Short mmCIF file of C-alpha atoms in Angstrom, two decimals:
data_model
loop_
_atom_site.label_atom_id
_atom_site.label_comp_id
_atom_site.label_asym_id
_atom_site.label_seq_id
_atom_site.Cartn_x
_atom_site.Cartn_y
_atom_site.Cartn_z
CA UNK U 202 1.80 0.11 -20.71
CA UNK U 203 4.86 1.56 -19.01
CA UNK U 204 7.98 0.43 -17.21
CA UNK U 205 8.30 2.27 -13.92
CA UNK U 206 10.91 2.26 -11.19
CA UNK U 207 10.22 1.35 -7.58
CA UNK U 208 10.84 4.99 -6.63
CA UNK U 209 8.18 6.09 -9.15
CA UNK U 210 5.73 3.66 -7.56
CA UNK U 211 6.34 5.11 -4.11
CA UNK U 212 6.77 8.80 -4.97
CA UNK U 213 5.70 9.25 -8.60
CA UNK U 214 2.58 10.91 -9.95
CA UNK U 215 0.81 7.79 -11.17
CA UNK U 216 0.87 5.50 -8.11
CA UNK U 217 2.38 7.53 -5.22
CA UNK U 218 2.08 4.91 -2.49
CA UNK U 219 3.66 7.21 0.13
CA UNK U 220 1.08 9.97 -0.34
CA UNK U 221 -1.80 7.49 -0.41
CA UNK U 222 -0.64 5.87 2.86
CA UNK U 223 -0.10 9.27 4.50
CA UNK U 224 -3.52 10.53 3.41
CA UNK U 225 -5.14 7.33 4.68
CA UNK U 226 -3.44 7.78 8.06
CA UNK U 227 -4.37 11.47 8.33
CA UNK U 228 -8.00 10.88 7.34
CA UNK U 229 -8.63 7.67 9.30
CA UNK U 230 -6.09 7.69 12.13
CA UNK U 231 -5.03 4.37 13.59
CA UNK U 232 -6.78 1.70 15.63
CA UNK U 233 -5.81 1.83 19.30
CA UNK U 234 -4.49 -1.75 19.25
CA UNK U 235 -1.60 -0.75 16.96
CA UNK U 236 1.39 1.44 17.69
CA UNK U 237 1.97 4.24 15.20
CA UNK U 238 4.95 2.70 13.39
CA UNK U 239 3.27 -0.68 12.91
CA UNK U 240 0.13 0.97 11.58
CA UNK U 241 2.07 3.15 9.12
CA UNK U 242 3.93 0.06 7.86
CA UNK U 243 0.61 -1.76 7.42
CA UNK U 244 -0.75 1.19 5.43
CA UNK U 245 2.34 1.15 3.19
CA UNK U 246 1.77 -2.55 2.50
CA UNK U 247 -1.94 -1.93 1.84
CA UNK U 248 -1.30 0.86 -0.64
CA UNK U 249 1.58 -1.04 -2.27
CA UNK U 250 -0.79 -3.94 -2.94
CA UNK U 251 -3.39 -1.53 -4.34
CA UNK U 252 -0.72 -0.03 -6.63
CA UNK U 253 0.40 -3.52 -7.72
CA UNK U 254 -3.16 -4.41 -8.71
CA UNK U 255 -3.50 -1.12 -10.56
CA UNK U 256 -0.21 -1.78 -12.36
CA UNK U 257 -1.39 -5.25 -13.35
CA UNK U 258 -4.69 -3.90 -14.71
CA UNK U 259 -2.90 -1.19 -16.68
CA UNK U 260 -0.17 -3.51 -17.96
CA UNK U 261 2.64 -1.56 -16.27
CA UNK U 262 5.79 -3.33 -15.09
CA UNK U 263 8.68 -2.53 -12.78
CA UNK U 264 11.87 -1.61 -14.64
CA UNK U 265 14.41 -4.41 -14.61
CA UNK U 266 11.96 -7.09 -13.50
CA UNK U 267 10.61 -9.69 -15.90
CA UNK U 268 7.99 -12.41 -15.61
CA UNK U 269 10.51 -15.16 -16.41
CA UNK U 270 12.13 -14.77 -12.97
CA UNK U 271 10.44 -14.95 -9.58
CA UNK U 272 10.32 -11.62 -7.74
CA UNK U 273 12.25 -13.12 -4.83
CA UNK U 274 15.19 -13.58 -7.21
CA UNK U 275 15.71 -9.84 -7.19
CA UNK U 276 16.44 -9.81 -3.45
CA UNK U 277 20.06 -10.40 -2.57
CA UNK U 278 20.94 -11.93 0.77
CA UNK U 279 24.41 -11.51 2.19
CA UNK U 280 24.97 -14.54 4.39
CA UNK U 281 28.01 -12.87 5.97
CA UNK U 282 26.00 -9.85 7.12
CA UNK U 283 25.34 -10.06 10.85
CA UNK U 284 23.24 -6.90 11.04
#
């Protein structure tokens, strides 16, 4: 059981979502009905969900996040931001 950062999930040795998504794209390409950016984003979501399941099975958690607070609570929304 380990506490890992979001960066470690995306670029670290254990989960490396970015490499998994890139390898998937290079090995399997993309369906013609999707543009490249959309397909890459879908692969990132796919491999993030795979990593999340792996983390759950191994008892790993994300640093700074606890089960007593919903994950949406960690997202801050600036109502004055018009971007």
